[in-house]
Tab-separated table of N, CA and C in Angstrom:
chain	number	residue	atom	x	y	z
A	2	MET	N	-9.977	15.229	-10.082
A	2	MET	CA	-8.882	16.120	-10.465
A	2	MET	C	-8.825	16.235	-11.977
A	3	ASP	N	-8.723	17.443	-12.461
A	3	ASP	CA	-8.538	17.743	-13.868
A	3	ASP	C	-7.156	17.221	-14.278
A	4	GLU	N	-7.042	16.613	-15.456
A	4	GLU	CA	-5.762	16.030	-15.897
A	4	GLU	C	-4.647	17.054	-15.999
A	5	SER	N	-4.997	18.333	-16.222
A	5	SER	CA	-3.967	19.356	-16.364
A	5	SER	C	-3.481	19.892	-15.022
A	6	GLU	N	-4.129	19.485	-13.924
A	6	GLU	CA	-3.720	19.955	-12.601
A	6	GLU	C	-2.478	19.214	-12.127
A	7	ILE	N	-1.506	19.973	-11.666
A	7	ILE	CA	-0.305	19.369	-11.081
A	7	ILE	C	-0.429	19.352	-9.562
A	8	ILE	N	-1.125	20.363	-9.015
A	8	ILE	CA	-1.405	20.421	-7.574
A	8	ILE	C	-2.901	20.594	-7.396
A	9	SER	N	-3.475	19.780	-6.542
A	9	SER	CA	-4.900	19.868	-6.247
A	9	SER	C	-5.092	19.855	-4.736
A	10	VAL	N	-5.744	20.884	-4.224
A	10	VAL	CA	-6.071	20.975	-2.808
A	10	VAL	C	-7.591	21.026	-2.721
A	11	ARG	N	-8.184	20.114	-1.967
A	11	ARG	CA	-9.642	20.040	-1.849
A	11	ARG	C	-10.041	19.917	-0.390
A	12	GLY	N	-10.777	20.899	0.109
A	12	GLY	CA	-11.332	20.843	1.462
A	12	GLY	C	-10.303	20.734	2.569
A	13	LEU	N	-9.134	21.350	2.379
A	13	LEU	CA	-8.040	21.208	3.345
A	13	LEU	C	-8.384	21.905	4.666
A	14	VAL	N	-8.227	21.155	5.751
A	14	VAL	CA	-8.492	21.672	7.103
A	14	VAL	C	-7.249	21.438	7.952
A	15	LYS	N	-6.811	22.498	8.615
A	15	LYS	CA	-5.670	22.412	9.537
A	15	LYS	C	-6.026	23.170	10.804
A	16	ARG	N	-5.838	22.493	11.937
A	16	ARG	CA	-6.104	23.105	13.236
A	16	ARG	C	-4.851	23.042	14.097
A	17	PHE	N	-4.695	24.050	14.931
A	17	PHE	CA	-3.715	24.037	16.003
A	17	PHE	C	-4.530	24.108	17.285
A	18	GLY	N	-4.723	22.954	17.909
A	18	GLY	CA	-5.585	22.895	19.088
A	18	GLY	C	-7.011	23.223	18.697
A	19	THR	N	-7.579	24.229	19.342
A	19	THR	CA	-8.969	24.620	19.051
A	19	THR	C	-9.058	25.684	17.972
A	20	VAL	N	-7.925	26.141	17.476
A	20	VAL	CA	-7.908	27.196	16.454
A	20	VAL	C	-7.839	26.571	15.058
A	21	THR	N	-8.857	26.830	14.244
A	21	THR	CA	-8.859	26.361	12.866
A	21	THR	C	-8.161	27.409	12.014
A	22	VAL	N	-7.047	27.020	11.414
A	22	VAL	CA	-6.243	27.951	10.616
A	22	VAL	C	-6.638	27.870	9.145
A	23	LEU	N	-6.845	26.660	8.644
A	23	LEU	CA	-7.299	26.450	7.270
A	23	LEU	C	-8.635	25.730	7.357
A	24	ASP	N	-9.648	26.272	6.715
A	24	ASP	CA	-11.001	25.732	6.872
A	24	ASP	C	-11.622	25.475	5.502
A	25	GLY	N	-11.307	24.319	4.933
A	25	GLY	CA	-11.902	23.936	3.656
A	25	GLY	C	-11.281	24.620	2.451
A	26	ILE	N	-9.962	24.716	2.421
A	26	ILE	CA	-9.246	25.393	1.329
A	26	ILE	C	-9.292	24.541	0.062
A	27	ASP	N	-9.625	25.184	-1.053
A	27	ASP	CA	-9.592	24.559	-2.384
A	27	ASP	C	-8.637	25.362	-3.255
A	28	LEU	N	-7.791	24.655	-3.996
A	28	LEU	CA	-6.812	25.308	-4.859
A	28	LEU	C	-6.431	24.347	-5.966
A	29	SER	N	-6.352	24.862	-7.185
A	29	SER	CA	-5.879	24.066	-8.320
A	29	SER	C	-4.738	24.809	-8.989
A	30	VAL	N	-3.661	24.093	-9.272
A	30	VAL	CA	-2.535	24.671	-9.991
A	30	VAL	C	-2.239	23.772	-11.177
A	31	ARG	N	-2.238	24.372	-12.352
A	31	ARG	CA	-1.944	23.612	-13.562
A	31	ARG	C	-0.495	23.808	-13.949
A	32	ARG	N	0.039	22.819	-14.639
A	32	ARG	CA	1.432	22.883	-15.084
A	32	ARG	C	1.656	24.197	-15.832
A	33	GLY	N	2.693	24.922	-15.432
A	33	GLY	CA	3.033	26.189	-16.065
A	33	GLY	C	2.408	27.411	-15.412
A	34	ASP	N	1.458	27.195	-14.490
A	34	ASP	CA	0.835	28.320	-13.784
A	34	ASP	C	1.836	28.973	-12.838
A	35	VAL	N	1.640	30.254	-12.634
A	35	VAL	CA	2.347	30.977	-11.592
A	35	VAL	C	1.270	31.422	-10.614
A	36	VAL	N	1.396	31.013	-9.358
A	36	VAL	CA	0.368	31.277	-8.360
A	36	VAL	C	0.981	32.053	-7.203
A	37	VAL	N	0.255	33.044	-6.737
A	37	VAL	CA	0.682	33.836	-5.593
A	37	VAL	C	-0.388	33.716	-4.517
A	38	VAL	N	0.020	33.420	-3.308
A	38	VAL	CA	-0.899	33.363	-2.179
A	38	VAL	C	-0.599	34.592	-1.329
A	39	ILE	N	-1.579	35.491	-1.208
A	39	ILE	CA	-1.367	36.711	-0.444
A	39	ILE	C	-2.421	36.826	0.651
A	40	GLY	N	-2.095	37.568	1.668
A	40	GLY	CA	-3.024	37.801	2.764
A	40	GLY	C	-2.282	38.395	3.933
A	41	PRO	N	-3.027	38.865	4.910
A	41	PRO	CA	-2.386	39.483	6.077
A	41	PRO	C	-1.633	38.459	6.920
A	42	SER	N	-0.779	38.958	7.768
A	42	SER	CA	-0.042	38.106	8.698
A	42	SER	C	-1.028	37.298	9.527
A	43	GLY	N	-0.757	36.002	9.643
A	43	GLY	CA	-1.612	35.128	10.437
A	43	GLY	C	-2.801	34.554	9.708
A	44	SER	N	-2.883	34.779	8.401
A	44	SER	CA	-4.053	34.301	7.649
A	44	SER	C	-3.930	32.860	7.164
A	45	GLY	N	-2.759	32.224	7.344
A	45	GLY	CA	-2.608	30.816	6.992
A	45	GLY	C	-1.787	30.533	5.754
A	46	LYS	N	-1.164	31.546	5.167
A	46	LYS	CA	-0.375	31.343	3.945
A	46	LYS	C	0.756	30.327	4.162
A	47	THR	N	1.553	30.561	5.177
A	47	THR	CA	2.685	29.667	5.449
A	47	THR	C	2.194	28.289	5.870
A	48	THR	N	1.125	28.236	6.640
A	48	THR	CA	0.574	26.943	7.055
A	48	THR	C	0.132	26.143	5.835
A	49	LEU	N	-0.501	26.797	4.870
A	49	LEU	CA	-0.901	26.118	3.633
A	49	LEU	C	0.322	25.539	2.925
A	50	LEU	N	1.370	26.338	2.776
A	50	LEU	CA	2.577	25.856	2.103
A	50	LEU	C	3.245	24.728	2.891
A	51	ARG	N	3.236	24.828	4.198
A	51	ARG	CA	3.821	23.759	5.020
A	51	ARG	C	3.018	22.474	4.902
A	52	CYS	N	1.702	22.583	4.769
A	52	CYS	CA	0.877	21.386	4.541
A	52	CYS	C	1.186	20.788	3.171
A	53	MET	N	1.417	21.649	2.180
A	53	MET	CA	1.696	21.168	0.829
A	53	MET	C	3.010	20.395	0.769
A	54	ASN	N	3.927	20.688	1.659
A	54	ASN	CA	5.194	19.965	1.759
A	54	ASN	C	5.146	18.889	2.829
A	55	TYR	N	4.006	18.750	3.477
A	55	TYR	CA	3.787	17.846	4.601
A	55	TYR	C	4.781	18.096	5.726
A	56	LEU	N	5.108	19.380	5.897
A	56	LEU	CA	5.858	19.798	7.079
A	56	LEU	C	4.884	19.990	8.239
A	57	GLU	N	3.610	20.104	7.905
A	57	GLU	CA	2.510	20.114	8.878
A	57	GLU	C	1.506	19.055	8.443
A	58	THR	N	0.978	18.310	9.399
A	58	THR	CA	-0.101	17.385	9.082
A	58	THR	C	-1.389	18.190	8.938
A	59	TYR	N	-2.373	17.608	8.319
A	59	TYR	CA	-3.668	18.273	8.188
A	59	TYR	C	-4.760	17.302	8.592
A	60	GLU	N	-5.831	17.877	9.132
A	60	GLU	CA	-6.886	17.061	9.722
A	60	GLU	C	-7.852	16.478	8.697
A	61	ALA	N	-8.109	17.205	7.640
A	61	ALA	CA	-9.092	16.736	6.658
A	61	ALA	C	-8.762	17.324	5.298
A	62	GLY	N	-9.357	16.722	4.298
A	62	GLY	CA	-9.171	17.199	2.939
A	62	GLY	C	-8.175	16.356	2.172
A	63	SER	N	-7.892	16.828	0.993
A	63	SER	CA	-7.000	16.122	0.080
A	63	SER	C	-6.004	17.108	-0.488
A	64	LEU	N	-4.766	16.661	-0.607
A	64	LEU	CA	-3.708	17.480	-1.167
A	64	LEU	C	-2.884	16.562	-2.063
A	65	THR	N	-2.967	16.746	-3.369
A	65	THR	CA	-2.256	15.849	-4.278
A	65	THR	C	-1.252	16.596	-5.138
A	66	LEU	N	-0.170	15.910	-5.442
A	66	LEU	CA	0.857	16.390	-6.349
A	66	LEU	C	0.886	15.437	-7.533
A	67	ASP	N	0.504	15.918	-8.678
A	67	ASP	CA	0.453	15.115	-9.896
A	67	ASP	C	-0.338	13.819	-9.670
A	68	GLY	N	-1.456	13.944	-8.939
A	68	GLY	CA	-2.360	12.827	-8.705
A	68	GLY	C	-2.016	11.938	-7.526
A	69	VAL	N	-0.896	12.211	-6.844
A	69	VAL	CA	-0.470	11.404	-5.697
A	69	VAL	C	-0.777	12.169	-4.415
A	70	GLU	N	-1.530	11.543	-3.512
A	70	GLU	CA	-1.870	12.162	-2.225
A	70	GLU	C	-0.585	12.400	-1.429
A	71	ILE	N	-0.432	13.623	-0.921
A	71	ILE	CA	0.750	13.982	-0.149
A	71	ILE	C	0.499	13.659	1.320
A	72	GLY	N	1.437	13.010	1.931
A	72	GLY	CA	1.364	12.765	3.367
A	72	GLY	C	0.663	11.488	3.756
A	73	TYR	N	-0.378	11.113	3.022
A	73	TYR	CA	-1.170	9.946	3.409
A	73	TYR	C	-1.301	8.973	2.237
A	74	ARG	N	-1.435	7.704	2.570
A	74	ARG	CA	-1.597	6.665	1.558
A	74	ARG	C	-3.028	6.548	1.072
A	75	ASP	N	-3.969	6.684	1.978
A	75	ASP	CA	-5.366	6.434	1.652
A	75	ASP	C	-6.048	7.718	1.191
A	76	PRO	N	-6.946	7.610	0.248
A	76	PRO	CA	-7.649	8.800	-0.224
A	76	PRO	C	-8.560	9.362	0.857
A	77	PRO	N	-8.922	10.651	0.730
A	77	PRO	CA	-9.812	11.237	1.717
A	77	PRO	C	-11.144	10.497	1.745
A	78	GLY	N	-11.781	10.514	2.910
A	78	GLY	CA	-13.073	9.859	3.037
A	78	GLY	C	-12.978	8.421	3.503
A	79	THR	N	-11.763	7.870	3.543
A	79	THR	CA	-11.621	6.506	4.048
A	79	THR	C	-11.682	6.550	5.568
A	80	ALA	N	-11.982	5.434	6.170
A	80	ALA	CA	-12.194	5.384	7.621
A	80	ALA	C	-10.967	5.882	8.399
A	81	ARG	N	-9.788	5.499	7.958
A	81	ARG	CA	-8.587	5.887	8.691
A	81	ARG	C	-7.444	6.086	7.706
A	82	ARG	N	-6.953	7.317	7.639
A	82	ARG	CA	-5.828	7.580	6.748
A	82	ARG	C	-4.543	7.071	7.385
A	83	ARG	N	-3.688	6.511	6.556
A	83	ARG	CA	-2.385	6.042	7.030
A	83	ARG	C	-1.312	6.985	6.503
A	84	ARG	N	-0.433	7.418	7.394
A	84	ARG	CA	0.648	8.325	7.033
A	84	ARG	C	1.647	7.611	6.125
A	85	ARG	N	2.157	8.319	5.138
A	85	ARG	CA	3.210	7.767	4.280
A	85	ARG	C	4.500	7.631	5.093
A	86	SER	N	5.375	6.749	4.650
A	86	SER	CA	6.662	6.583	5.318
A	86	SER	C	7.509	7.842	5.097
A	87	ASP	N	8.505	8.030	5.943
A	87	ASP	CA	9.400	9.178	5.801
A	87	ASP	C	10.067	9.177	4.425
A	88	ARG	N	10.401	7.997	3.943
A	88	ARG	CA	11.045	7.886	2.631
A	88	ARG	C	10.103	8.362	1.519
A	89	GLU	N	8.830	7.951	1.608
A	89	GLU	CA	7.845	8.379	0.603
A	89	GLU	C	7.603	9.883	0.678
A	90	VAL	N	7.493	10.402	1.884
A	90	VAL	CA	7.284	11.843	2.056
A	90	VAL	C	8.481	12.611	1.508
A	91	SER	N	9.686	12.133	1.786
A	91	SER	CA	10.896	12.788	1.281
A	91	SER	C	10.921	12.806	-0.243
A	92	ALA	N	10.515	11.712	-0.861
A	92	ALA	CA	10.487	11.646	-2.329
A	92	ALA	C	9.488	12.655	-2.895
A	93	LEU	N	8.343	12.806	-2.232
A	93	LEU	CA	7.358	13.803	-2.682
A	93	LEU	C	7.875	15.223	-2.463
A	94	ARG	N	8.506	15.457	-1.320
A	94	ARG	CA	9.044	16.794	-1.029
A	94	ARG	C	10.099	17.197	-2.050
A	95	ALA	N	10.838	16.225	-2.553
A	95	ALA	CA	11.900	16.525	-3.513
A	95	ALA	C	11.343	17.105	-4.811
A	96	GLN	N	10.041	16.945	-5.037
A	96	GLN	CA	9.410	17.469	-6.254
A	96	GLN	C	8.796	18.852	-6.045
A	97	ILE	N	8.859	19.346	-4.805
A	97	ILE	CA	8.227	20.618	-4.458
A	97	ILE	C	9.297	21.572	-3.960
A	98	GLY	N	9.327	22.765	-4.492
A	98	GLY	CA	10.262	23.769	-4.011
A	98	GLY	C	9.560	24.724	-3.069
A	99	MET	N	10.257	25.163	-2.055
A	99	MET	CA	9.686	26.114	-1.109
A	99	MET	C	10.801	26.986	-0.581
A	100	VAL	N	10.559	28.280	-0.574
A	100	VAL	CA	11.504	29.221	0.010
A	100	VAL	C	10.884	29.716	1.308
A	101	PHE	N	11.576	29.561	2.395
A	101	PHE	CA	11.055	29.962	3.689
A	101	PHE	C	11.142	31.476	3.852
A	102	GLN	N	10.275	32.031	4.700
A	102	GLN	CA	10.237	33.476	4.901
A	102	GLN	C	11.606	34.019	5.282
A	103	THR	N	12.270	33.376	6.192
A	103	THR	CA	13.615	33.795	6.563
A	103	THR	C	14.574	32.771	5.973
A	104	PHE	N	14.733	32.886	4.656
A	104	PHE	CA	15.600	31.926	3.988
A	104	PHE	C	17.040	32.221	4.379
A	105	ASN	N	17.760	31.184	4.626
A	105	ASN	CA	19.147	31.320	5.024
A	105	ASN	C	20.019	30.705	3.950
A	106	LEU	N	20.717	31.559	3.254
A	106	LEU	CA	21.670	31.079	2.267
A	106	LEU	C	22.967	30.739	2.985
A	107	PHE	N	23.714	29.831	2.393
A	107	PHE	CA	25.020	29.521	2.952
A	107	PHE	C	25.966	30.645	2.538
A	108	PRO	N	26.475	31.413	3.500
A	108	PRO	CA	27.265	32.603	3.159
A	108	PRO	C	28.595	32.282	2.473
A	109	HIS	N	29.075	31.067	2.643
A	109	HIS	CA	30.348	30.692	2.029
A	109	HIS	C	30.170	30.216	0.577
A	110	LEU	N	28.907	30.132	0.117
A	110	LEU	CA	28.623	29.723	-1.261
A	110	LEU	C	28.129	30.920	-2.070
A	111	THR	N	28.356	30.865	-3.370
A	111	THR	CA	27.827	31.900	-4.261
A	111	THR	C	26.326	31.658	-4.464
A	112	ALA	N	25.663	32.595	-5.111
A	112	ALA	CA	24.228	32.446	-5.389
A	112	ALA	C	23.979	31.191	-6.225
A	113	VAL	N	24.758	30.990	-7.258
A	113	VAL	CA	24.558	29.827	-8.122
A	113	VAL	C	24.835	28.532	-7.355
A	114	GLN	N	25.817	28.533	-6.469
A	114	GLN	CA	26.114	27.341	-5.675
A	114	GLN	C	24.987	27.035	-4.677
A	115	ASN	N	24.384	28.073	-4.099
A	115	ASN	CA	23.252	27.876	-3.193
A	115	ASN	C	22.082	27.234	-3.929
A	116	VAL	N	21.808	27.693	-5.144
A	116	VAL	CA	20.707	27.119	-5.925
A	116	VAL	C	21.043	25.699	-6.363
A	117	MET	N	22.276	25.454	-6.725
A	117	MET	CA	22.703	24.126	-7.181
A	117	MET	C	22.618	23.067	-6.089
A	118	LEU	N	22.770	23.480	-4.847
A	118	LEU	CA	22.891	22.537	-3.743
A	118	LEU	C	21.748	21.523	-3.696
A	119	GLY	N	20.517	21.987	-3.729
A	119	GLY	CA	19.369	21.077	-3.693
A	119	GLY	C	19.265	20.222	-4.943
A	120	LEU	N	19.637	20.797	-6.076
A	120	LEU	CA	19.567	20.049	-7.334
A	120	LEU	C	20.529	18.859	-7.324
A	121	VAL	N	21.692	19.053	-6.728
A	121	VAL	CA	22.689	17.984	-6.667
A	121	VAL	C	22.371	17.009	-5.532
A	122	LYS	N	22.134	17.541	-4.331
A	122	LYS	CA	21.948	16.691	-3.141
A	122	LYS	C	20.598	15.995	-3.106
A	123	VAL	N	19.531	16.679	-3.519
A	123	VAL	CA	18.186	16.104	-3.419
A	123	VAL	C	17.776	15.413	-4.715
A	124	GLN	N	18.013	16.090	-5.845
A	124	GLN	CA	17.551	15.531	-7.117
A	124	GLN	C	18.604	14.684	-7.824
A	125	GLY	N	19.817	14.707	-7.339
A	125	GLY	CA	20.856	13.854	-7.910
A	125	GLY	C	21.379	14.303	-9.266
A	126	GLN	N	21.200	15.588	-9.573
A	126	GLN	CA	21.707	16.087	-10.854
A	126	GLN	C	23.234	16.171	-10.812
A	127	SER	N	23.840	16.066	-11.987
A	127	SER	CA	25.283	16.280	-12.069
A	127	SER	C	25.549	17.760	-11.814
A	128	LYS	N	26.785	18.088	-11.439
A	128	LYS	CA	27.111	19.490	-11.163
A	128	LYS	C	26.921	20.356	-12.407
A	129	ASP	N	27.281	19.823	-13.577
A	129	ASP	CA	27.110	20.593	-14.811
A	129	ASP	C	25.634	20.853	-15.107
A	130	GLN	N	24.815	19.822	-14.937
A	130	GLN	CA	23.377	19.961	-15.180
A	130	GLN	C	22.762	20.931	-14.171
A	131	ALA	N	23.153	20.792	-12.887
A	131	ALA	CA	22.632	21.668	-11.842
A	131	ALA	C	23.056	23.115	-12.091
A	132	HIS	N	24.276	23.323	-12.550
A	132	HIS	CA	24.755	24.679	-12.843
A	132	HIS	C	23.918	25.309	-13.945
A	133	ALA	N	23.670	24.569	-15.000
A	133	ALA	CA	22.866	25.094	-16.111
A	133	ALA	C	21.447	25.441	-15.637
A	134	THR	N	20.869	24.580	-14.819
A	134	THR	CA	19.524	24.828	-14.295
A	134	THR	C	19.522	26.050	-13.390
A	135	ALA	N	20.509	26.154	-12.507
A	135	ALA	CA	20.592	27.283	-11.575
A	135	ALA	C	20.759	28.596	-12.334
A	136	VAL	N	21.611	28.614	-13.332
A	136	VAL	CA	21.815	29.823	-14.136
A	136	VAL	C	20.512	30.219	-14.817
A	137	LYS	N	19.804	29.248	-15.375
A	137	LYS	CA	18.529	29.512	-16.057
A	137	LYS	C	17.527	30.168	-15.111
A	138	TRP	N	17.367	29.601	-13.902
A	138	TRP	CA	16.368	30.120	-12.970
A	138	TRP	C	16.793	31.435	-12.347
A	139	LEU	N	18.054	31.606	-12.048
A	139	LEU	CA	18.505	32.895	-11.512
A	139	LEU	C	18.333	33.981	-12.561
A	140	ASP	N	18.611	33.648	-13.805
A	140	ASP	CA	18.411	34.605	-14.893
A	140	ASP	C	16.924	34.952	-15.037
A	141	ARG	N	16.071	33.942	-14.916
A	141	ARG	CA	14.626	34.151	-15.074
A	141	ARG	C	14.066	35.116	-14.025
A	142	VAL	N	14.619	35.093	-12.815
A	142	VAL	CA	14.130	35.990	-11.766
A	142	VAL	C	14.966	37.270	-11.660
A	143	GLY	N	15.757	37.544	-12.686
A	143	GLY	CA	16.497	38.805	-12.736
A	143	GLY	C	17.775	38.826	-11.930
A	144	LEU	N	18.304	37.653	-11.589
A	144	LEU	CA	19.540	37.604	-10.798
A	144	LEU	C	20.699	36.980	-11.571
A	145	GLY	N	20.577	36.917	-12.882
A	145	GLY	CA	21.628	36.335	-13.700
A	145	GLY	C	22.966	37.043	-13.566
A	146	HIS	N	22.921	38.292	-13.229
A	146	HIS	CA	24.157	39.082	-13.058
A	146	HIS	C	24.780	38.898	-11.661
A	147	LYS	N	24.108	38.119	-10.787
A	147	LYS	CA	24.578	37.937	-9.414
A	147	LYS	C	25.033	36.486	-9.150
A	148	LEU	N	25.356	35.730	-10.182
A	148	LEU	CA	25.698	34.319	-10.017
A	148	LEU	C	26.824	34.098	-9.011
A	149	ASP	N	27.855	34.904	-9.101
A	149	ASP	CA	29.034	34.681	-8.258
A	149	ASP	C	29.133	35.669	-7.114
């Protein structure tokens, strides 16, 4: 792995029964990169993202976040990979953001409150810190005028 890589995917394989959905995927993301995964429906985009969050297990390959293997303790190529504990997986997931295709916002919360929720509950930020972060990111994506 290149030292500047924050996410490294090497030879990722994911199967559902006899259907191979991801077949040797390689991907490198460096800190500060903006990456878009595009393709037709059913091409494996969501499956790749679910593997990156370890919401789906994968059969082969390596998937690391800042040099730490996601989902498994042992590096690829070892005789038997051991799954990380739920606590370890949760800690890794807390460092990865993902918006689901049918994202469901809490209708009783404002836009800024919806964004703040994960920052406070998952990352343990103070409400003031989470508010500042949420405002920054909503503004960055052109929604600064929709905070409330």
